[in-house]
Coordinates of C-alpha atoms in Angstrom, one line a residue:
M1 CA -47.5 121.0 -136.8
A2 CA -44.2 121.4 -134.9
S3 CA -45.3 119.1 -132.1
T4 CA -46.4 116.5 -134.7
T5 CA -43.0 116.7 -136.4
Q6 CA -41.2 116.3 -133.1
S7 CA -43.3 113.4 -132.2
V8 CA -42.6 111.7 -135.5
L9 CA -38.9 112.4 -135.3
G10 CA -38.8 111.2 -131.7
G11 CA -40.6 108.0 -132.6
L12 CA -38.2 107.4 -135.5
G13 CA -35.2 108.0 -133.2
L14 CA -36.5 105.6 -130.6
A15 CA -37.2 103.0 -133.3
L16 CA -33.6 103.4 -134.7
M17 CA -32.2 103.0 -131.2
V18 CA -34.2 99.9 -130.5
G19 CA -33.2 98.5 -133.9
A20 CA -29.6 99.2 -133.3
S21 CA -29.7 97.6 -129.9
L22 CA -31.1 94.4 -131.4
A23 CA -28.8 94.3 -134.4
G24 CA -25.7 94.7 -132.3
N25 CA -23.8 96.9 -134.8
A26 CA -20.2 96.8 -133.9
R27 CA -19.3 100.2 -135.3
L28 CA -22.3 101.9 -133.5
E29 CA -21.4 100.2 -130.2
R30 CA -17.8 101.3 -130.6
G31 CA -18.9 104.9 -131.4
L32 CA -21.2 104.9 -128.3
G33 CA -18.3 103.6 -126.2
Y34 CA -16.2 106.6 -127.2
A35 CA -19.1 109.1 -126.9
L36 CA -20.0 107.9 -123.4
S37 CA -16.4 107.5 -122.2
P38 CA -16.5 110.9 -120.3
L39 CA -18.8 109.1 -117.8
R40 CA -15.7 107.1 -116.7
A41 CA -14.0 110.4 -115.8
V42 CA -17.0 111.4 -113.7
A43 CA -16.7 108.1 -111.8
E44 CA -13.0 108.7 -111.3
V45 CA -13.5 112.2 -110.0
A46 CA -16.1 110.9 -107.6
A47 CA -13.6 108.3 -106.3
P48 CA -12.4 110.6 -103.3
L49 CA -15.8 110.1 -101.8
S50 CA -14.6 106.6 -100.9
W51 CA -12.0 108.2 -98.6
L52 CA -14.9 108.7 -96.1
G53 CA -14.6 105.0 -95.3
M54 CA -10.8 105.0 -94.8
R55 CA -11.1 104.3 -91.1
T56 CA -13.0 101.1 -91.9
A57 CA -10.4 100.2 -94.6
R58 CA -7.5 100.6 -92.2
A59 CA -9.3 98.4 -89.6
S60 CA -9.6 95.6 -92.1
E61 CA -6.1 96.0 -93.5
G62 CA -4.7 93.6 -90.9
S63 CA -7.1 90.8 -91.8
F64 CA -6.4 91.4 -95.5
V65 CA -2.7 90.9 -94.9
A66 CA -3.3 87.8 -93.0
L67 CA -5.5 86.4 -95.8
E68 CA -2.8 87.3 -98.3
E69 CA -0.2 85.4 -96.3
A70 CA -2.4 82.3 -96.0
D71 CA -3.1 82.4 -99.7
G72 CA 0.6 82.7 -100.4
K73 CA 1.3 79.6 -98.4
E74 CA -1.4 77.6 -100.2
R75 CA -0.1 78.6 -103.6
Q76 CA 3.5 77.7 -102.6
L77 CA 2.3 74.2 -101.3
L78 CA 0.6 73.7 -104.7
A79 CA 3.7 74.8 -106.6
D80 CA 5.9 72.4 -104.6
A81 CA 3.5 69.5 -105.1
Q82 CA 3.3 70.2 -108.9
D83 CA 7.1 70.2 -109.1
R84 CA 7.3 67.0 -107.2
F85 CA 4.8 65.1 -109.3
T86 CA 5.8 66.5 -112.7
T87 CA 9.1 64.7 -112.7
P88 CA 9.4 60.9 -112.2
Q89 CA 8.9 59.3 -108.8
L90 CA 10.8 56.2 -109.9
Q91 CA 14.4 56.9 -109.1
Q92 CA 15.7 54.8 -112.0
L93 CA 13.9 57.1 -114.4
N94 CA 15.9 60.1 -113.2
A95 CA 19.3 58.4 -113.9
G96 CA 21.2 59.9 -116.9
R97 CA 18.5 62.5 -117.5
S98 CA 17.7 66.1 -116.7
F99 CA 14.2 67.7 -116.7
L100 CA 12.8 71.1 -117.7
P101 CA 9.4 71.9 -116.1
A102 CA 6.9 73.2 -118.6
E103 CA 3.3 74.5 -118.3
T104 CA 0.7 73.9 -120.9
V105 CA -0.8 77.2 -122.1
G106 CA -3.0 75.8 -124.9
R107 CA -3.3 73.5 -127.9
P108 CA -1.9 74.2 -131.4
Q109 CA -4.7 75.7 -133.6
G110 CA -6.9 72.9 -134.9
R111 CA -4.9 70.1 -133.2
L112 CA -6.2 68.5 -130.0
D113 CA -3.2 66.0 -130.0
G114 CA -0.6 68.7 -129.4
L115 CA 0.5 71.0 -126.6
L116 CA 1.8 74.6 -126.4
L117 CA 4.4 74.6 -123.6
R118 CA 5.8 77.6 -121.7
C119 CA 9.0 77.1 -119.9
A120 CA 11.9 79.2 -118.5
P121 CA 13.6 81.1 -121.3
A122 CA 17.0 79.9 -120.4
G123 CA 15.8 76.3 -120.7
L124 CA 13.8 76.9 -123.9
E125 CA 17.1 77.7 -125.7
R126 CA 18.2 74.1 -125.0
V127 CA 15.1 72.3 -126.1
R128 CA 15.5 70.2 -129.3
P129 CA 13.0 68.4 -131.5
G130 CA 12.5 64.8 -130.5
M131 CA 13.0 65.3 -126.8
P132 CA 10.5 63.2 -124.7
V133 CA 7.7 64.9 -122.8
V134 CA 6.6 63.2 -119.7
S135 CA 4.3 63.6 -116.7
G136 CA 5.7 61.9 -113.6
N137 CA 6.4 58.3 -114.7
W138 CA 4.2 58.6 -117.8
Y139 CA 5.2 59.1 -121.4
V140 CA 3.2 62.0 -123.0
G141 CA 4.9 62.5 -126.4
R142 CA 7.8 64.3 -127.9
I143 CA 8.9 67.8 -128.9
E144 CA 8.0 68.7 -132.5
R145 CA 9.6 72.2 -132.7
V146 CA 10.4 75.3 -130.8
D147 CA 8.6 78.6 -131.6
H148 CA 11.3 81.2 -130.6
E149 CA 9.1 84.1 -131.7
R150 CA 6.3 83.2 -129.2
Q151 CA 8.7 81.7 -126.7
L152 CA 6.9 78.3 -126.8
A153 CA 7.7 74.7 -127.4
I154 CA 5.3 72.6 -129.4
A155 CA 4.8 68.9 -128.4
R156 CA 3.1 66.1 -130.2
L157 CA 1.1 63.7 -128.0
V158 CA 1.2 60.0 -128.3
T159 CA -2.5 60.1 -129.0
E160 CA -2.0 61.7 -132.4
R161 CA -3.1 59.5 -135.3
D162 CA 0.4 59.0 -136.9
F163 CA 2.5 59.0 -133.7
R164 CA 4.6 55.9 -133.2
V165 CA 6.8 54.9 -130.3
G166 CA 8.6 51.5 -129.6
S167 CA 7.4 49.6 -126.6
T168 CA 7.9 46.4 -124.6
M169 CA 5.6 44.5 -122.2
Q170 CA 6.8 44.0 -118.7
D171 CA 5.5 42.6 -115.4
E172 CA 4.5 45.3 -112.9
A173 CA 7.6 44.5 -110.7
D174 CA 9.8 44.8 -113.8
A175 CA 8.2 48.1 -114.8
Q176 CA 8.6 49.5 -111.3
A177 CA 12.2 48.5 -111.4
N178 CA 12.7 49.5 -115.0
T179 CA 14.3 46.1 -115.8
S180 CA 13.4 43.2 -118.1
Q181 CA 15.0 40.1 -119.3
A182 CA 15.9 40.5 -123.0
E183 CA 14.7 37.1 -124.0
S184 CA 11.2 37.7 -122.4
K185 CA 10.5 41.0 -124.1
A186 CA 7.4 41.3 -126.2
R187 CA 7.9 44.1 -128.6
M188 CA 5.3 46.3 -130.3
V189 CA 4.6 49.8 -131.5
V190 CA 2.2 52.2 -129.7
G191 CA 0.6 55.4 -130.9
G192 CA -2.7 56.9 -131.9
L193 CA -6.0 55.8 -130.5
A194 CA -7.5 52.3 -130.7
E195 CA -9.9 52.1 -133.6
S196 CA -12.5 50.1 -131.8
I197 CA -13.0 52.9 -129.2
K198 CA -15.7 55.3 -130.2
P199 CA -14.7 59.0 -130.5
T200 CA -17.4 59.9 -128.0
S201 CA -16.0 57.6 -125.3
S202 CA -14.6 59.2 -122.2
K203 CA -11.7 56.6 -122.3
I204 CA -8.4 57.2 -124.0
I205 CA -7.0 53.9 -125.1
L206 CA -3.8 53.9 -127.1
A207 CA -3.5 51.7 -130.2
V208 CA -1.0 48.8 -130.0
R209 CA 0.4 47.5 -133.3
N210 CA 2.6 44.7 -134.5
A211 CA 3.0 42.9 -131.2
S212 CA 5.8 40.3 -131.5
R213 CA 3.8 37.8 -129.5
T214 CA 0.5 37.4 -127.6
L215 CA 0.1 40.1 -124.9
T216 CA -1.3 39.6 -121.4
A217 CA -4.0 41.9 -120.1
G218 CA -3.0 44.0 -117.1
K219 CA 0.7 44.0 -117.8
W220 CA 2.6 47.3 -118.3
L221 CA 3.7 48.7 -121.7
V222 CA 6.9 50.9 -121.4
V223 CA 8.8 52.9 -123.9
D224 CA 11.7 51.0 -125.5
E225 CA 13.1 52.4 -128.7
E226 CA 16.2 50.2 -128.9
F227 CA 15.7 49.7 -132.6
S228 CA 14.5 53.3 -133.4
G229 CA 17.8 54.5 -134.7
E230 CA 16.5 57.8 -136.0
E231 CA 15.3 58.9 -132.5
P232 CA 18.1 61.0 -131.0
F233 CA 16.7 60.9 -127.5
R234 CA 15.6 57.3 -127.3
E235 CA 17.8 56.6 -124.2
Q236 CA 16.0 59.5 -122.4
A237 CA 12.6 58.0 -123.3
R238 CA 13.4 54.4 -122.3
G239 CA 11.3 53.0 -119.4
F240 CA 8.5 55.6 -119.1
L241 CA 5.1 54.1 -118.8
L242 CA 2.5 54.0 -121.6
G243 CA -0.3 52.1 -120.0
R244 CA -1.7 48.7 -119.1
V245 CA -2.5 46.1 -121.7
Q246 CA -6.2 45.9 -122.6
Q247 CA -7.7 43.3 -124.9
L248 CA -10.3 45.1 -126.9
G249 CA -11.6 42.3 -129.1
T250 CA -10.5 40.5 -132.3
S251 CA -9.8 41.8 -135.8
A252 CA -9.4 39.4 -138.7
G253 CA -9.2 36.5 -136.2
E254 CA -6.3 38.2 -134.3
P255 CA -6.7 39.7 -130.8
E256 CA -6.8 43.5 -130.8
Y257 CA -4.9 45.2 -127.9
G258 CA -4.8 48.7 -126.5
A259 CA -2.9 50.5 -123.7
L260 CA -4.8 52.3 -121.0
P261 CA -2.9 55.2 -119.6
A262 CA -3.5 56.8 -116.2
L263 CA -3.4 60.3 -117.7
D264 CA -6.3 62.6 -118.8
F265 CA -5.1 63.6 -122.3
R266 CA -8.3 65.5 -122.9
A267 CA -8.7 67.7 -119.8
G268 CA -5.4 67.2 -117.9
L269 CA -1.7 67.6 -118.7
Y270 CA -1.4 71.0 -117.0
R271 CA 2.3 70.5 -116.1
V272 CA 4.8 68.3 -117.9
A273 CA 8.5 67.9 -118.1
I274 CA 10.8 67.9 -121.1
V275 CA 13.5 65.3 -120.8
G276 CA 17.1 65.9 -121.9
P277 CA 20.5 64.3 -121.4
E278 CA 22.0 64.4 -118.0
S279 CA 23.7 67.9 -118.2
C280 CA 21.2 69.6 -120.6
F281 CA 18.9 71.3 -118.1
V282 CA 21.1 71.6 -115.1
G283 CA 21.6 75.1 -113.9
S284 CA 19.8 78.2 -112.8
G285 CA 16.7 79.7 -114.4
M286 CA 15.2 76.3 -115.2
E287 CA 12.1 76.8 -112.9
L288 CA 8.8 78.5 -113.9
S289 CA 8.4 81.9 -112.2
D290 CA 5.4 83.0 -110.2
V291 CA 2.8 84.4 -112.6
L292 CA 1.8 87.1 -110.2
L293 CA 5.3 88.6 -110.5
G294 CA 5.0 89.1 -114.3
E295 CA 4.7 92.4 -116.0
D296 CA 1.5 91.6 -118.0
W297 CA -0.9 92.7 -115.2
I298 CA -2.8 96.0 -115.6
A299 CA -4.2 97.7 -112.5
A300 CA -7.8 98.8 -112.7
R301 CA -10.4 100.6 -110.6
S302 CA -13.9 99.1 -110.1
L303 CA -16.6 101.4 -111.4
T304 CA -20.0 99.7 -110.8
R305 CA -21.9 96.5 -111.4
G306 CA -21.6 95.3 -115.0
D307 CA -25.2 94.4 -115.4
P308 CA -28.3 95.9 -113.6
N309 CA -29.9 92.5 -113.5
A310 CA -29.6 91.3 -109.9
A311 CA -29.3 87.7 -111.2
R312 CA -26.1 88.5 -113.0
A313 CA -22.7 88.5 -111.3
S314 CA -20.6 91.0 -113.2
L315 CA -18.5 94.1 -112.7
K316 CA -17.4 97.1 -114.8
L317 CA -13.8 98.2 -114.5
A318 CA -12.2 101.6 -115.5
L319 CA -9.9 99.9 -118.0
G320 CA -10.4 99.4 -121.7
A321 CA -9.2 97.9 -124.9
R322 CA -6.9 100.9 -125.4
N323 CA -5.1 99.9 -122.3
G324 CA -4.5 96.3 -123.6
A325 CA -7.4 94.5 -122.0
R326 CA -8.5 91.4 -123.9
V327 CA -11.7 89.4 -123.8
G328 CA -11.1 86.2 -121.7
A329 CA -8.3 87.7 -119.6
A330 CA -8.2 86.7 -116.0
V331 CA -9.2 89.4 -113.4
V332 CA -7.7 89.0 -110.0
F333 CA -7.8 90.5 -106.5
S334 CA -4.5 89.9 -104.7
S335 CA -3.9 86.2 -105.6
R336 CA -7.5 85.2 -106.1
M337 CA -9.2 85.0 -109.5
I338 CA -12.5 86.7 -109.3
G339 CA -13.6 86.6 -113.0
R340 CA -12.7 87.0 -116.7
V341 CA -13.1 89.9 -119.1
L342 CA -16.4 89.4 -120.9
R343 CA -16.5 92.5 -123.1
T344 CA -14.2 95.5 -123.9
S345 CA -14.9 99.0 -124.9
P346 CA -12.4 101.8 -125.4
L347 CA -12.1 102.9 -121.8
C348 CA -13.8 100.2 -119.7
V349 CA -14.5 96.4 -119.6
D350 CA -17.2 94.2 -118.3
V351 CA -16.1 91.3 -116.1
Q352 CA -17.9 88.0 -115.7
L353 CA -17.4 87.0 -112.1
V354 CA -17.0 83.4 -110.9
G355 CA -20.5 83.4 -109.5
E356 CA -22.0 84.1 -113.0
S357 CA -23.6 81.1 -114.6
G358 CA -21.4 80.0 -117.5
F359 CA -18.1 81.2 -116.1
C360 CA -15.5 78.8 -117.3
A361 CA -11.8 78.2 -116.5
P362 CA -9.4 75.3 -116.2
A363 CA -9.0 74.2 -112.6
L364 CA -7.2 71.8 -110.3
A365 CA -7.8 70.9 -106.7
Q366 CA -5.4 70.4 -103.7
V367 CA -7.4 68.0 -101.5
E368 CA -6.7 67.6 -97.9
G369 CA -5.0 64.2 -97.3
I370 CA -4.0 63.8 -101.0
E371 CA -0.5 64.8 -101.9
K372 CA -0.9 65.0 -105.7
P373 CA -2.9 67.9 -107.1
I374 CA -6.0 66.7 -109.0
E375 CA -6.6 68.1 -112.5
L376 CA -10.3 68.9 -112.7
G377 CA -10.4 69.9 -116.4
R378 CA -12.6 72.9 -117.3
I379 CA -15.0 73.9 -114.6
V380 CA -18.3 75.7 -115.5
S381 CA -20.1 77.8 -112.9
L382 CA -23.8 77.0 -112.3
G383 CA -24.3 80.3 -110.3
W384 CA -24.5 81.1 -106.7
S385 CA -25.8 78.4 -104.4
D386 CA -26.7 80.8 -101.5
K387 CA -28.6 84.1 -101.3
Q388 CA -25.5 85.9 -99.8
G389 CA -23.5 85.3 -103.0
T390 CA -20.6 83.5 -101.2
R391 CA -20.8 80.0 -102.6
V392 CA -20.7 78.9 -106.2
R393 CA -21.6 75.5 -107.7
F394 CA -19.4 74.1 -110.4
L395 CA -19.4 71.3 -113.0
A396 CA -16.1 69.8 -114.2
D397 CA -15.3 67.8 -117.3
G398 CA -12.1 66.1 -116.3
L399 CA -11.9 62.3 -115.7
A400 CA -10.1 62.9 -112.4
S401 CA -12.9 65.2 -111.2
R402 CA -15.5 62.4 -111.7
E403 CA -13.3 59.9 -109.8
L404 CA -12.8 62.5 -107.1
Q405 CA -16.5 63.0 -106.7
Q406 CA -17.1 59.3 -106.5
D407 CA -14.3 58.6 -104.0
L408 CA -14.5 61.7 -101.8
F409 CA -17.4 64.0 -102.2
E410 CA -20.1 61.4 -102.1
K411 CA -19.0 60.2 -98.7
D412 CA -20.8 61.3 -95.6
T413 CA -17.8 63.3 -94.4
A414 CA -16.9 66.3 -96.6
V415 CA -13.2 66.6 -97.5
P416 CA -11.8 70.2 -97.6
A417 CA -10.0 71.2 -100.9
T418 CA -8.6 74.4 -102.3
I419 CA -9.5 75.0 -106.0
F420 CA -6.9 76.8 -108.2
S421 CA -6.9 77.9 -111.8
G422 CA -5.3 75.3 -113.9
S423 CA -3.3 75.4 -117.2
G424 CA -4.2 75.3 -120.8
D425 CA -5.7 78.7 -121.3
L426 CA -3.3 81.4 -122.4
L427 CA -5.2 84.2 -120.8
V428 CA -5.7 82.5 -117.4
P429 CA -2.5 82.1 -115.4
A430 CA -2.2 78.9 -113.4
G431 CA -2.1 78.8 -109.6
L432 CA -4.6 81.5 -108.8
I433 CA -7.0 80.7 -106.0
L434 CA -10.6 80.2 -107.1
G435 CA -12.0 79.2 -103.7
H436 CA -12.3 76.5 -101.1
A437 CA -14.6 73.5 -101.4
F438 CA -16.0 71.6 -98.4

């Protein structure tokens, strides 16, 4: 009788455990996390066993330092290139202006046509609504407001439905020189997306409205808010490029025009600059600091593989939600991003490594022979491409990444590139090395 009762109770217990594992009860999982947390202490106590390999560790220390120095140089070259191409290359667009570099850390909730911008605190105090936001020679939008509590500036993009900015049409030579004869100006309003372009299209074409005369395809549209008396920073916005004229068709017998920008509004815009009057952003503390020097990092010890399945690429760390770990946060080794936090429990976390299929992060590439960094958009891992687990295949959704693939990677000769984490994800700092592509 006793054995029968034990068998029944054992069967019920097993059924409950199986049912709980399938249901994924959050409270039960949290309780198990606390109950099993002493296992972490066992792993920590066993850590001195690794001292047996200290001689090997010391032997490899020199190569690690050399690798760290090389990574530091690559990251510095990227930072210099980003700074150089974030502000205008046309000298005339620098006159009478000052620039505050800003990094995109996300989009406002529910708004794809906006940017959350992080900049140096000393500069943020001087940011005002209406200030233009640019990327190189290109107009991006304007500042909507400053969120002092979160230490962020919020920008509206020119792609937003009700955004409007004054514009004139110029020849390419005039646009490059930022000059135009007053009597030859064709005036119009630009803003929002052209209605004839399907939402599923990969192209971003800005709507052109109320043109004062017939436009010419291929010519430049530049910002000119001479008659926008309510815009306090119209002089700082003047002359920045909006796009080339595109004739899209006809509407009610009249030609419909659009402006084709050379920016990826969907998957790009990692670094931008806020434009102020000449003396506004001049002074120390205006540059973005190195993210690796911040105080938000938490040191963690590796415990074991995160998943027993050999096909998975994961890791378990002796660090939990009680220490501040958050799902989606970047995990780094030195200056290299190795994964993101996938799950948290009270005292440990599971990490999804870059070799895991489905790993996703914003990225950009510094390609050999190309000065300007290329914004790849969000890259998604397809898993390891070799049995040794040293090479990862990625897909990217940025327009620039598709052009890069066509122009470079489909040629017979491979072009070396370093892949870095990009901007736009609050939990993934920009400028971390993801790997090298060949």
